[in-house]
GROMACS .gro file of C-alpha atoms in nm:
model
  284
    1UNK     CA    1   3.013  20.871  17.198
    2UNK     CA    2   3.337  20.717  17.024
    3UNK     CA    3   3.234  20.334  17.092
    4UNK     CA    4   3.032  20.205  16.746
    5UNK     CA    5   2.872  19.878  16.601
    6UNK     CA    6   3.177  19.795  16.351
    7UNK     CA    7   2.990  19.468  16.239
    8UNK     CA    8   2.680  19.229  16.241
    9UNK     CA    9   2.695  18.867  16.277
   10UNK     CA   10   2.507  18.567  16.325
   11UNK     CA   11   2.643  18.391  16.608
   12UNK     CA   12   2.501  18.138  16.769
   13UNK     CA   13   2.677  17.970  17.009
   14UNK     CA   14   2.517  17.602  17.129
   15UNK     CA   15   2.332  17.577  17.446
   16UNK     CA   16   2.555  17.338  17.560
   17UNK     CA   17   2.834  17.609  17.551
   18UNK     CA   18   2.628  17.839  17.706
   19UNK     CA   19   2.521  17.627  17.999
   20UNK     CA   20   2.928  17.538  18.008
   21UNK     CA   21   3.021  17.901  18.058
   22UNK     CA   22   2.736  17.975  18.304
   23UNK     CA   23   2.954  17.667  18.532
   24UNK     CA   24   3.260  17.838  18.487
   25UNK     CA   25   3.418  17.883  18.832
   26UNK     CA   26   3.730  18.028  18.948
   27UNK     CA   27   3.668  18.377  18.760
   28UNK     CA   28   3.973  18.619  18.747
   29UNK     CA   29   4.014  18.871  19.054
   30UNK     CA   30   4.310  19.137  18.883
   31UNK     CA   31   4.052  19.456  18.825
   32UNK     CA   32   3.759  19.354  19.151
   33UNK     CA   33   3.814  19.696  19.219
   34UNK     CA   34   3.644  19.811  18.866
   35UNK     CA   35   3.301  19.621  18.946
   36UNK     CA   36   3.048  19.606  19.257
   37UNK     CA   37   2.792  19.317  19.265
   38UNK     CA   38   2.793  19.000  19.100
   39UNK     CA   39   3.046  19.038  18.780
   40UNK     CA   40   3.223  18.765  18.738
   41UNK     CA   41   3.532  18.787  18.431
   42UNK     CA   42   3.675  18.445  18.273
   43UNK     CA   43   3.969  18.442  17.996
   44UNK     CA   44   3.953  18.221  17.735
   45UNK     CA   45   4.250  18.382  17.505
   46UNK     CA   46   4.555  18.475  17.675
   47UNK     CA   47   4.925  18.571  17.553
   48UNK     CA   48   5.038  18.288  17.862
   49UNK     CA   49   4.758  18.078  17.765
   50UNK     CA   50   4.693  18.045  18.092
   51UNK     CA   51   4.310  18.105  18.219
   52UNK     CA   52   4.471  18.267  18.498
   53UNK     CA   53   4.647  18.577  18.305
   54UNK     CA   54   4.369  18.843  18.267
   55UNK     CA   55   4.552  19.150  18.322
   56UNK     CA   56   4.587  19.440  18.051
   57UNK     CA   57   4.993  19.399  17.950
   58UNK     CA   58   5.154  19.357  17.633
   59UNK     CA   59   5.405  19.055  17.639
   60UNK     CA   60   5.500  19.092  17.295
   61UNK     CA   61   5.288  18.790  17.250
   62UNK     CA   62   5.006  18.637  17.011
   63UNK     CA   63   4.686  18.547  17.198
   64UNK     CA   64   4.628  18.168  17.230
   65UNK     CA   65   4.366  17.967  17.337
   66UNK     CA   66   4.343  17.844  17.765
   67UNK     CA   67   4.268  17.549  17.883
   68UNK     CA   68   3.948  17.666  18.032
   69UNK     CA   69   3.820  17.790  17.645
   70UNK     CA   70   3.891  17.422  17.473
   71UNK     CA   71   3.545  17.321  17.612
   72UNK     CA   72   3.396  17.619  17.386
   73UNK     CA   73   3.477  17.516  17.002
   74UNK     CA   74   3.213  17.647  16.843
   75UNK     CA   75   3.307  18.003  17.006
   76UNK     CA   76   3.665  17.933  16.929
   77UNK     CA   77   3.609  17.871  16.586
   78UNK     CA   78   3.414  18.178  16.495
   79UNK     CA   79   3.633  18.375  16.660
   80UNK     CA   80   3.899  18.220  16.438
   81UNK     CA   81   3.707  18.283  16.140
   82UNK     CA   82   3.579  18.617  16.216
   83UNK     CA   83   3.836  18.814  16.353
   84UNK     CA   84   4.259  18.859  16.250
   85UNK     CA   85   4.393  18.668  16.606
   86UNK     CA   86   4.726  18.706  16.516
   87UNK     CA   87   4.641  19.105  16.673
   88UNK     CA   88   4.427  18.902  16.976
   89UNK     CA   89   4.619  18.993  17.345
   90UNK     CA   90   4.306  18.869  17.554
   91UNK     CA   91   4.020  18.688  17.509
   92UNK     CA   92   3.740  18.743  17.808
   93UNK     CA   93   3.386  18.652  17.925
   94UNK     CA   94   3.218  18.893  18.109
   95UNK     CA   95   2.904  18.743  18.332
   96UNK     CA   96   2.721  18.971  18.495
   97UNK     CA   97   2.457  18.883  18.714
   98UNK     CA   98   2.305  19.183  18.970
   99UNK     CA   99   2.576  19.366  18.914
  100UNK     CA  100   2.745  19.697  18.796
  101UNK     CA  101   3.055  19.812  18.655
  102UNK     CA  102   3.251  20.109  18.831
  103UNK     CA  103   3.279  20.398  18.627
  104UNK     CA  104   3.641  20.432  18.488
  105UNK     CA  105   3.905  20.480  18.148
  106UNK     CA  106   4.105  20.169  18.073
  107UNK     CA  107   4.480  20.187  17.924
  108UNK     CA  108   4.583  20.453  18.116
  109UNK     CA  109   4.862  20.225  18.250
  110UNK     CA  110   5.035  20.241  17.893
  111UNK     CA  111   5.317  20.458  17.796
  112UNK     CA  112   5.170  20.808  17.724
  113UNK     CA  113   5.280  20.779  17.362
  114UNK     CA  114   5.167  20.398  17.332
  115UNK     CA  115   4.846  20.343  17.118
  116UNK     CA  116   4.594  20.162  17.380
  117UNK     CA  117   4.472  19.839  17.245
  118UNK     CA  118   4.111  19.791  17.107
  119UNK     CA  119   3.881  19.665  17.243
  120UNK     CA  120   3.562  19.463  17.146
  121UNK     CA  121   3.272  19.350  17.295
  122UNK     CA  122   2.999  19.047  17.119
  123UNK     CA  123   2.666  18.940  17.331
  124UNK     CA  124   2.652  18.574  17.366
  125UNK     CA  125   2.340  18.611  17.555
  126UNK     CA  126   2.154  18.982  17.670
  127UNK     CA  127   1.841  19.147  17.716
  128UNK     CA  128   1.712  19.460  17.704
  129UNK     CA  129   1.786  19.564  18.072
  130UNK     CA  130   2.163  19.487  18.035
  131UNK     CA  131   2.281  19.866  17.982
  132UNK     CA  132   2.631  20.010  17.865
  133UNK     CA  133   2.752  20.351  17.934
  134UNK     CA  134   2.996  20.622  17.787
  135UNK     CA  135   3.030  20.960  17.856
  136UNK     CA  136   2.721  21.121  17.839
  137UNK     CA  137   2.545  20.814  17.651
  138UNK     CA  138   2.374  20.488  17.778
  139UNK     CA  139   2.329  20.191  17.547
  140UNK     CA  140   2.192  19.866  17.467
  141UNK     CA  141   2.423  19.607  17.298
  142UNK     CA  142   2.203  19.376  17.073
  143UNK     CA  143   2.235  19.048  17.009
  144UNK     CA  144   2.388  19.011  16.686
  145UNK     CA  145   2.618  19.340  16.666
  146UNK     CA  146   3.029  19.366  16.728
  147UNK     CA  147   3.092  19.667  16.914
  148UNK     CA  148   3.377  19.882  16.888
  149UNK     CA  149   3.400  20.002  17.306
  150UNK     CA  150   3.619  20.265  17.332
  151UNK     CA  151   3.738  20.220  17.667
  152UNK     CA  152   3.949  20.524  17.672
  153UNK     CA  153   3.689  20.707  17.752
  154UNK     CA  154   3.447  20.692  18.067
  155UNK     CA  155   3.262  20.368  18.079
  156UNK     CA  156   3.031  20.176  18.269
  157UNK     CA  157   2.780  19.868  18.212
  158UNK     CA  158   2.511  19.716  18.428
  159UNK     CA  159   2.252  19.417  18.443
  160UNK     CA  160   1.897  19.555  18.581
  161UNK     CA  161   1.744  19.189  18.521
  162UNK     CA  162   1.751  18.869  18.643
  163UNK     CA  163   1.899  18.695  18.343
  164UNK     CA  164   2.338  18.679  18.353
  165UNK     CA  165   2.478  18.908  18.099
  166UNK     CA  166   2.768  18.737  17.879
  167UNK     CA  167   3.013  18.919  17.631
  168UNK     CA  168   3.250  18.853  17.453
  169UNK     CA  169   3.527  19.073  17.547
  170UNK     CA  170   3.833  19.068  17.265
  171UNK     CA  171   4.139  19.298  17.332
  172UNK     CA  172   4.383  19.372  17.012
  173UNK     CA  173   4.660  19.540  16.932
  174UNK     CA  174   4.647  19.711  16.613
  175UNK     CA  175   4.927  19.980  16.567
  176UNK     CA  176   4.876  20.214  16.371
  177UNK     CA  177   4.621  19.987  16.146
  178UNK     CA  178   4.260  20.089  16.078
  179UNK     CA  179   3.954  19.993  16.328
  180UNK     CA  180   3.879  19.752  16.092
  181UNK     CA  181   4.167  19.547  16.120
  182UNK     CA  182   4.023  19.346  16.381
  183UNK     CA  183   3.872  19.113  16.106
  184UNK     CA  184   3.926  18.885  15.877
  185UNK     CA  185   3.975  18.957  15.498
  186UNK     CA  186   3.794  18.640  15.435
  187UNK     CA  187   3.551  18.715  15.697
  188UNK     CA  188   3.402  18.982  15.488
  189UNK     CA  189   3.235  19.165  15.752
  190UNK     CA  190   3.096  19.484  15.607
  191UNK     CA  191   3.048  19.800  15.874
  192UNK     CA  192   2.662  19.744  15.942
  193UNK     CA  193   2.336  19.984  15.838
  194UNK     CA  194   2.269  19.985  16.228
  195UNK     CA  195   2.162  20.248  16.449
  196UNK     CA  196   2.257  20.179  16.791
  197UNK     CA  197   1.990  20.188  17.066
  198UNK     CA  198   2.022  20.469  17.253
  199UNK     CA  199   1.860  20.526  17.630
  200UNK     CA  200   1.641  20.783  17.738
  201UNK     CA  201   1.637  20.874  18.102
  202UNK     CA  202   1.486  21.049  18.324
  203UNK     CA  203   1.594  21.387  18.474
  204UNK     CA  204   1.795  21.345  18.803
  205UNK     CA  205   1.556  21.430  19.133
  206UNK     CA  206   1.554  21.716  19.260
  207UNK     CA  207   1.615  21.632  19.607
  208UNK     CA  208   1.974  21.460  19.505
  209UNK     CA  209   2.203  21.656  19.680
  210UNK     CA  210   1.979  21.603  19.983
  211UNK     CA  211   2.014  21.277  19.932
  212UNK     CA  212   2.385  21.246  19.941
  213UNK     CA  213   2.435  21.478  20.234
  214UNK     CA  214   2.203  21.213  20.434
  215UNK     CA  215   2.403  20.903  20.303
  216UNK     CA  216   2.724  21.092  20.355
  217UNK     CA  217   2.673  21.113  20.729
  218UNK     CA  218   2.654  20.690  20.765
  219UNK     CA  219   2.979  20.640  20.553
  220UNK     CA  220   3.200  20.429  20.678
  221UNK     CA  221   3.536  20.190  20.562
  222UNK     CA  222   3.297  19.939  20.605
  223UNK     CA  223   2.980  20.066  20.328
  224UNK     CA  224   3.244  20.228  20.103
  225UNK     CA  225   3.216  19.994  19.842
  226UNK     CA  226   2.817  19.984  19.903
  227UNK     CA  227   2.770  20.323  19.865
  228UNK     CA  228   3.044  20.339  19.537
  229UNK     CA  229   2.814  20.038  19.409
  230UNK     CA  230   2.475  20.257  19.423
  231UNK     CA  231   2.650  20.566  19.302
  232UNK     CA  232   2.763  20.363  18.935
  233UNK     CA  233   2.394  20.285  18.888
  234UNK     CA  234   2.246  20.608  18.904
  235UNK     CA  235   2.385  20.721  18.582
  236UNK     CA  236   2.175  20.429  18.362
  237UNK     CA  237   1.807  20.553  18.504
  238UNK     CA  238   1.911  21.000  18.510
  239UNK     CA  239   2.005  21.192  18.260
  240UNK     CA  240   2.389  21.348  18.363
  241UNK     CA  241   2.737  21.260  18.268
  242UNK     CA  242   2.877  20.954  18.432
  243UNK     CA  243   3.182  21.173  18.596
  244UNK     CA  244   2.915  21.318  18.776
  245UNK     CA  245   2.961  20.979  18.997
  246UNK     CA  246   3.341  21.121  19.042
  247UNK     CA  247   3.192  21.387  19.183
  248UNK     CA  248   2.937  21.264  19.404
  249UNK     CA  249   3.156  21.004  19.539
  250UNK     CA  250   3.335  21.313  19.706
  251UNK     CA  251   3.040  21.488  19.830
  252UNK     CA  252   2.904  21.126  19.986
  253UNK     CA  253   3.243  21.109  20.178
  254UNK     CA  254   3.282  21.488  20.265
  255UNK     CA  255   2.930  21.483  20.371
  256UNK     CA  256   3.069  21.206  20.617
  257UNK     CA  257   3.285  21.422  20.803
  258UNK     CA  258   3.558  21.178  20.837
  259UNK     CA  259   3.876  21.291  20.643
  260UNK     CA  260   3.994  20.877  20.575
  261UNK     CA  261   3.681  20.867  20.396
  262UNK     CA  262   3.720  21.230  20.153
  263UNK     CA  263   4.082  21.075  20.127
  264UNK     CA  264   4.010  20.715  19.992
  265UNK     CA  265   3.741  20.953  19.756
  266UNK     CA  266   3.950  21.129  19.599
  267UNK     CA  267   4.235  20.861  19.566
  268UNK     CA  268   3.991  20.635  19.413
  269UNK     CA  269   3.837  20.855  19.169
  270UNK     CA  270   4.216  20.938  19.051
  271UNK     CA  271   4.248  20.584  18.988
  272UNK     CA  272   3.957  20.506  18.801
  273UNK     CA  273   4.032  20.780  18.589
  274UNK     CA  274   4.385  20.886  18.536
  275UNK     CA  275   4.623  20.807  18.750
  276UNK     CA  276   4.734  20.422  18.791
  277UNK     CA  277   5.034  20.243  18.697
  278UNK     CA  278   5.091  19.903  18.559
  279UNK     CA  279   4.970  19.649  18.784
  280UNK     CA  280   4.830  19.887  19.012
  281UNK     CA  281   4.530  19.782  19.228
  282UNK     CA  282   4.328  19.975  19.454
  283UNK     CA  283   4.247  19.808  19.836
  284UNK     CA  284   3.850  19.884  19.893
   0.00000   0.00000   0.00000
């Protein structure tokens, strides 16, 4: 996999910021279609500075802090300290309760020639059953380790406990600058002696296929989303690829006999993966 720990740290944010973020309400609604469950996405950092603007668009703008982040100094300030925010676009907390992330590549809305951002992801608070995903690869994040995600590439992330899941999720545009741009010269923030905690699963049953072709036949517009939710998981407990949900999703709805259903398949899994444009949502 491409996404790396670029950085340890020792941040610990107070527990009255934690319980303050655990109240947020209002979360941002611009990419529902990329999660199934309870996920729940908050800015803090936006190029408006409003806690409103979470979608993935350059403005030509610095990052700056929202209204709903000015209740979070500590965070604020080691972010600050930490990382170069003059190449911030967006600032996000990800809270993820029983919940999972649908399988997909960001950026693809940029201009084919236009480096994507970078993106980076810091656990405020995890556990060992909060799982990450890419390509063939599942992950824990640690406490303590910056992550490099690279989002380009398949991705996924789920919560299999009953403790919420927050990141940190910083966006920045770096050009044509090093990874390692993201931080602070003062910060000094060497690349870590980490090994990243790597997943072992199980093969997949034998019986899968079986399996789908009996789901299949009860899809309807109304389960859609239920059935895309269960599909995401399987990837974090069996050993295959996450496309493989790409392709299942298709078998599920040609199993169902109904050609709205192998229709919205396929248009969704072009979506997820390749082909969406700027501001471009997805009715499930």
């Amino acid at each position: 996999m491409n996404s790396q720990i670029v950085g340890a740290c020792s941040l610990a944010i107070p527990e009255a910021e934690i319980a303050a973020i655990l109240d947020f309400a209002g979360d941002n609604q611009q990419y529902s279609e990329f999660h199934y469950g309870d996920w729940k996405t908050f800015v803090i950092w936006s190029q408006s500075g409003s806690d409103a603007d979470g979608v993935v668009a350059d403005a030509g703008l610095e990052a700056k802090e929202t209204p709903r982040s000015k209740i979070l100094p500590s965070l604020n300030t080691w972010i600050r300290e930490t990382f170069d925010v003059s190449r911030l676009k967006l600032a996000r907390i990800h809270s993820l309760g029983n919940g999972v992330l649908i399988p997909h590549k960001d950026f693809v809305e940029f201009e084919e020639n236009a480096r994507p951002w970078v993106r980076v992801h810091v656990p405020l608070v995890t556990n060992d059953q909060c799982l990450h995903s890419e390509n063939d690869t599942v992950f824990r994040m640690r406490m303590g380790e910056v992550w490099f995600l690279d989002a380009t590439n398949l991705h996924s992330a789920i919560n299999l406990s009953n403790q919420r899941r927050l990141n940190l999720c910083l966006d920045f545009d770096l050009g044509t600058l090093p990874l390692r741009a993201i931080f602070n010269a003062s910060s000094e923030n060497s690349p870590p002696a980490l090994v990243p905690d790597i997943v072992q699963r199980l093969p997949l049953e034998l019986d899968f296929a079986a399996q789908l072709e009996h789901r299949g036949r009860s899809l309807t517009e109304h389960n859609f989303v239920d059935m895309a939710g269960w599909l995401a998981g399987i990837h974090f407990s069996r050993s295959v690829h996450i496309r493989t949900f790409f392709d299942w999703l298709i078998a599920v709805a040609a199993a169902s006999r109904n050609e709205q259903m192998l229709d919205k398949a396929h248009r969704y899994t072009r979506f997820l993966q390749d082909q969406r444009s700027m501001g471009e949502r997805f009715v499930l």
